[in-house]
Amino acid sequence: MNQVLVDSNVLLDVLTEGPTWFDWSESALGACAEHSVLSINPIIYAEVASGFRRKEDLDAALPPERFHPEALPWDGAFLAGKSFVQYRRRGGERRSPLPDFYIGAHAAVAGMTLLTRDAARYRTYFPKLQILAA
């Protein structure tokens, strides 16, 4: 079965019922769940945690039987670092790798599809990554 790494923006859209992206994110997440294993990693978990007061509430919103927890692979960390170097050479101002680099690299090295609504950076730095986006 295919694996889909679910970006935090999609999860936050659904969990907060965001007025702009809720419909698209809920529909895309549901469609992926029908045919794929939905996965998250520690970076995604951390980003979604910003919307919760208690860890127990976050864990209830992202149950492991629905959102398979995946560790960040070492190869993904390396690819994230190399992609960040490209970002800096292109004029990027951040001093440390952005979460998107870890998320994109994880999906890329693990052969997962990435479900996101913010595909521009992923397409720039991970051109071979299969992306489902708005």
PDB file of C-alpha atoms in Angstrom:
ATOM      1  CA  MET A   1       0.000   0.000   0.000  1.00  0.00           C
ATOM      2  CA  ASN A   2       1.211   3.524  -0.803  1.00  0.00           C
ATOM      3  CA  GLN A   3       2.326   5.854   1.951  1.00  0.00           C
ATOM      4  CA  VAL A   4       1.398   9.523   2.035  1.00  0.00           C
ATOM      5  CA  LEU A   5       3.230  11.936   4.302  1.00  0.00           C
ATOM      6  CA  VAL A   6       0.630  14.504   5.394  1.00  0.00           C
ATOM      7  CA  ASP A   7       1.995  18.033   5.713  1.00  0.00           C
ATOM      8  CA  SER A   8       1.091  19.986   8.832  1.00  0.00           C
ATOM      9  CA  ASN A   9      -0.782  22.644   6.865  1.00  0.00           C
ATOM     10  CA  VAL A  10      -3.326  20.051   5.696  1.00  0.00           C
ATOM     11  CA  LEU A  11      -3.747  18.668   9.203  1.00  0.00           C
ATOM     12  CA  LEU A  12      -4.151  22.127  10.730  1.00  0.00           C
ATOM     13  CA  ASP A  13      -6.725  23.067   8.078  1.00  0.00           C
ATOM     14  CA  VAL A  14      -8.826  20.048   9.048  1.00  0.00           C
ATOM     15  CA  LEU A  15      -8.285  20.166  12.807  1.00  0.00           C
ATOM     16  CA  THR A  16      -9.029  23.896  13.083  1.00  0.00           C
ATOM     17  CA  GLU A  17     -11.685  23.892  10.348  1.00  0.00           C
ATOM     18  CA  GLY A  18      -9.871  26.769   8.662  1.00  0.00           C
ATOM     19  CA  PRO A  19     -12.327  28.672   6.482  1.00  0.00           C
ATOM     20  CA  THR A  20     -10.066  29.010   3.440  1.00  0.00           C
ATOM     21  CA  TRP A  21      -8.657  25.500   3.005  1.00  0.00           C
ATOM     22  CA  PHE A  22     -10.836  23.186   5.131  1.00  0.00           C
ATOM     23  CA  ASP A  23     -12.907  21.758   2.253  1.00  0.00           C
ATOM     24  CA  TRP A  24      -9.916  21.016   0.031  1.00  0.00           C
ATOM     25  CA  SER A  25      -7.782  19.601   2.837  1.00  0.00           C
ATOM     26  CA  GLU A  26     -10.559  17.408   4.253  1.00  0.00           C
ATOM     27  CA  SER A  27     -11.414  16.042   0.818  1.00  0.00           C
ATOM     28  CA  ALA A  28      -7.777  15.383  -0.130  1.00  0.00           C
ATOM     29  CA  LEU A  29      -7.035  13.741   3.226  1.00  0.00           C
ATOM     30  CA  GLY A  30     -10.101  11.516   2.923  1.00  0.00           C
ATOM     31  CA  ALA A  31      -9.211  10.486  -0.618  1.00  0.00           C
ATOM     32  CA  CYS A  32      -5.665   9.589   0.391  1.00  0.00           C
ATOM     33  CA  ALA A  33      -6.891   7.612   3.410  1.00  0.00           C
ATOM     34  CA  GLU A  34      -8.962   5.369   1.131  1.00  0.00           C
ATOM     35  CA  HIS A  35      -5.943   4.056  -0.778  1.00  0.00           C
ATOM     36  CA  SER A  36      -2.854   4.877   1.276  1.00  0.00           C
ATOM     37  CA  VAL A  37      -1.285   4.750   4.699  1.00  0.00           C
ATOM     38  CA  LEU A  38      -1.291   8.269   6.143  1.00  0.00           C
ATOM     39  CA  SER A  39       1.977   9.116   7.871  1.00  0.00           C
ATOM     40  CA  ILE A  40       3.430  11.928   9.954  1.00  0.00           C
ATOM     41  CA  ASN A  41       6.896  12.561  11.357  1.00  0.00           C
ATOM     42  CA  PRO A  42       8.207  14.440  14.425  1.00  0.00           C
ATOM     43  CA  ILE A  43       8.500  17.726  12.499  1.00  0.00           C
ATOM     44  CA  ILE A  44       4.863  17.567  11.392  1.00  0.00           C
ATOM     45  CA  TYR A  45       3.808  16.538  14.905  1.00  0.00           C
ATOM     46  CA  ALA A  46       5.673  19.562  16.343  1.00  0.00           C
ATOM     47  CA  GLU A  47       4.076  21.978  13.893  1.00  0.00           C
ATOM     48  CA  VAL A  48       0.575  20.660  14.605  1.00  0.00           C
ATOM     49  CA  ALA A  49       1.262  20.816  18.359  1.00  0.00           C
ATOM     50  CA  SER A  50       1.091  24.612  18.138  1.00  0.00           C
ATOM     51  CA  GLY A  51      -2.689  24.295  17.912  1.00  0.00           C
ATOM     52  CA  PHE A  52      -3.104  22.256  21.122  1.00  0.00           C
ATOM     53  CA  ARG A  53      -2.762  23.003  24.802  1.00  0.00           C
ATOM     54  CA  ARG A  54      -2.153  19.416  25.912  1.00  0.00           C
ATOM     55  CA  LYS A  55      -0.180  16.542  24.397  1.00  0.00           C
ATOM     56  CA  GLU A  56      -3.052  14.160  25.159  1.00  0.00           C
ATOM     57  CA  ASP A  57      -5.390  16.255  23.004  1.00  0.00           C
ATOM     58  CA  LEU A  58      -2.911  16.261  20.139  1.00  0.00           C
ATOM     59  CA  ASP A  59      -2.435  12.502  20.425  1.00  0.00           C
ATOM     60  CA  ALA A  60      -6.216  12.023  20.328  1.00  0.00           C
ATOM     61  CA  ALA A  61      -6.411  14.169  17.168  1.00  0.00           C
ATOM     62  CA  LEU A  62      -3.589  12.224  15.473  1.00  0.00           C
ATOM     63  CA  PRO A  63      -4.134   8.626  16.579  1.00  0.00           C
ATOM     64  CA  PRO A  64      -1.344   6.285  15.409  1.00  0.00           C
ATOM     65  CA  GLU A  65      -3.843   3.868  13.892  1.00  0.00           C
ATOM     66  CA  ARG A  66      -4.894   6.646  11.492  1.00  0.00           C
ATOM     67  CA  PHE A  67      -1.642   8.647  11.194  1.00  0.00           C
ATOM     68  CA  HIS A  68       1.291   6.269  11.195  1.00  0.00           C
ATOM     69  CA  PRO A  69       4.238   7.835  13.058  1.00  0.00           C
ATOM     70  CA  GLU A  70       7.488   7.684  11.092  1.00  0.00           C
ATOM     71  CA  ALA A  71      10.970   8.549  12.349  1.00  0.00           C
ATOM     72  CA  LEU A  72      13.037  10.960  10.288  1.00  0.00           C
ATOM     73  CA  PRO A  73      15.518   8.877   8.281  1.00  0.00           C
ATOM     74  CA  TRP A  74      19.204   9.811   8.388  1.00  0.00           C
ATOM     75  CA  ASP A  75      19.282   9.943   4.575  1.00  0.00           C
ATOM     76  CA  GLY A  76      16.430  12.450   4.759  1.00  0.00           C
ATOM     77  CA  ALA A  77      18.365  14.624   7.218  1.00  0.00           C
ATOM     78  CA  PHE A  78      21.312  14.641   4.823  1.00  0.00           C
ATOM     79  CA  LEU A  79      19.096  15.551   1.856  1.00  0.00           C
ATOM     80  CA  ALA A  80      17.432  18.303   3.918  1.00  0.00           C
ATOM     81  CA  GLY A  81      20.861  19.787   4.651  1.00  0.00           C
ATOM     82  CA  LYS A  82      21.917  19.664   0.996  1.00  0.00           C
ATOM     83  CA  SER A  83      18.625  21.243  -0.087  1.00  0.00           C
ATOM     84  CA  PHE A  84      19.103  23.966   2.504  1.00  0.00           C
ATOM     85  CA  VAL A  85      22.511  24.761   0.989  1.00  0.00           C
ATOM     86  CA  GLN A  86      20.774  25.284  -2.379  1.00  0.00           C
ATOM     87  CA  TYR A  87      18.228  27.540  -0.685  1.00  0.00           C
ATOM     88  CA  ARG A  88      21.000  29.680   0.846  1.00  0.00           C
ATOM     89  CA  ARG A  89      22.856  29.896  -2.493  1.00  0.00           C
ATOM     90  CA  ARG A  90      19.644  31.132  -4.106  1.00  0.00           C
ATOM     91  CA  GLY A  91      19.463  33.971  -1.589  1.00  0.00           C
ATOM     92  CA  GLY A  92      17.464  32.389   1.209  1.00  0.00           C
ATOM     93  CA  GLU A  93      17.964  34.278   4.449  1.00  0.00           C
ATOM     94  CA  ARG A  94      17.134  31.689   7.104  1.00  0.00           C
ATOM     95  CA  ARG A  95      20.148  30.449   9.070  1.00  0.00           C
ATOM     96  CA  SER A  96      18.901  26.927   9.796  1.00  0.00           C
ATOM     97  CA  PRO A  97      16.935  24.442   7.695  1.00  0.00           C
ATOM     98  CA  LEU A  98      13.223  25.079   7.554  1.00  0.00           C
ATOM     99  CA  PRO A  99      10.777  22.324   8.540  1.00  0.00           C
ATOM    100  CA  ASP A 100       9.722  21.979   4.904  1.00  0.00           C
ATOM    101  CA  PHE A 101      13.218  20.759   4.013  1.00  0.00           C
ATOM    102  CA  TYR A 102      12.978  17.921   6.547  1.00  0.00           C
ATOM    103  CA  ILE A 103       9.436  17.045   5.497  1.00  0.00           C
ATOM    104  CA  GLY A 104      10.216  17.063   1.776  1.00  0.00           C
ATOM    105  CA  ALA A 105      13.448  15.143   2.196  1.00  0.00           C
ATOM    106  CA  HIS A 106      11.744  12.525   4.362  1.00  0.00           C
ATOM    107  CA  ALA A 107       9.060  11.912   1.755  1.00  0.00           C
ATOM    108  CA  ALA A 108      11.638  11.877  -1.035  1.00  0.00           C
ATOM    109  CA  VAL A 109      14.040   9.343   0.471  1.00  0.00           C
ATOM    110  CA  ALA A 110      11.220   7.113   1.756  1.00  0.00           C
ATOM    111  CA  GLY A 111       9.444   7.060  -1.610  1.00  0.00           C
ATOM    112  CA  MET A 112       6.286   8.575  -0.137  1.00  0.00           C
ATOM    113  CA  THR A 113       3.846  10.937  -1.768  1.00  0.00           C
ATOM    114  CA  LEU A 114       3.519  14.280   0.014  1.00  0.00           C
ATOM    115  CA  LEU A 115       0.062  15.747   0.630  1.00  0.00           C
ATOM    116  CA  THR A 116       0.368  19.518   1.023  1.00  0.00           C
ATOM    117  CA  ARG A 117      -1.305  22.716  -0.043  1.00  0.00           C
ATOM    118  CA  ASP A 118       2.002  24.593  -0.252  1.00  0.00           C
ATOM    119  CA  ALA A 119       3.918  22.801  -2.975  1.00  0.00           C
ATOM    120  CA  ALA A 120       6.186  25.554  -4.365  1.00  0.00           C
ATOM    121  CA  ARG A 121       9.212  25.019  -2.092  1.00  0.00           C
ATOM    122  CA  TYR A 122       8.888  21.249  -2.307  1.00  0.00           C
ATOM    123  CA  ARG A 123       8.834  21.338  -6.102  1.00  0.00           C
ATOM    124  CA  THR A 124      11.852  23.648  -6.179  1.00  0.00           C
ATOM    125  CA  TYR A 125      14.100  21.618  -3.887  1.00  0.00           C
ATOM    126  CA  PHE A 126      12.711  18.096  -4.376  1.00  0.00           C
ATOM    127  CA  PRO A 127      11.801  17.964  -8.085  1.00  0.00           C
ATOM    128  CA  LYS A 128      11.399  14.155  -8.162  1.00  0.00           C
ATOM    129  CA  LEU A 129       9.047  14.107  -5.170  1.00  0.00           C
ATOM    130  CA  GLN A 130       5.493  13.024  -5.948  1.00  0.00           C
ATOM    131  CA  ILE A 131       3.212  15.747  -4.582  1.00  0.00           C
ATOM    132  CA  LEU A 132      -0.552  15.977  -4.149  1.00  0.00           C
ATOM    133  CA  ALA A 133      -1.386  19.671  -3.837  1.00  0.00           C
ATOM    134  CA  ALA A 134      -4.135  22.237  -4.286  1.00  0.00           C
TER     135      ALA A 134
END
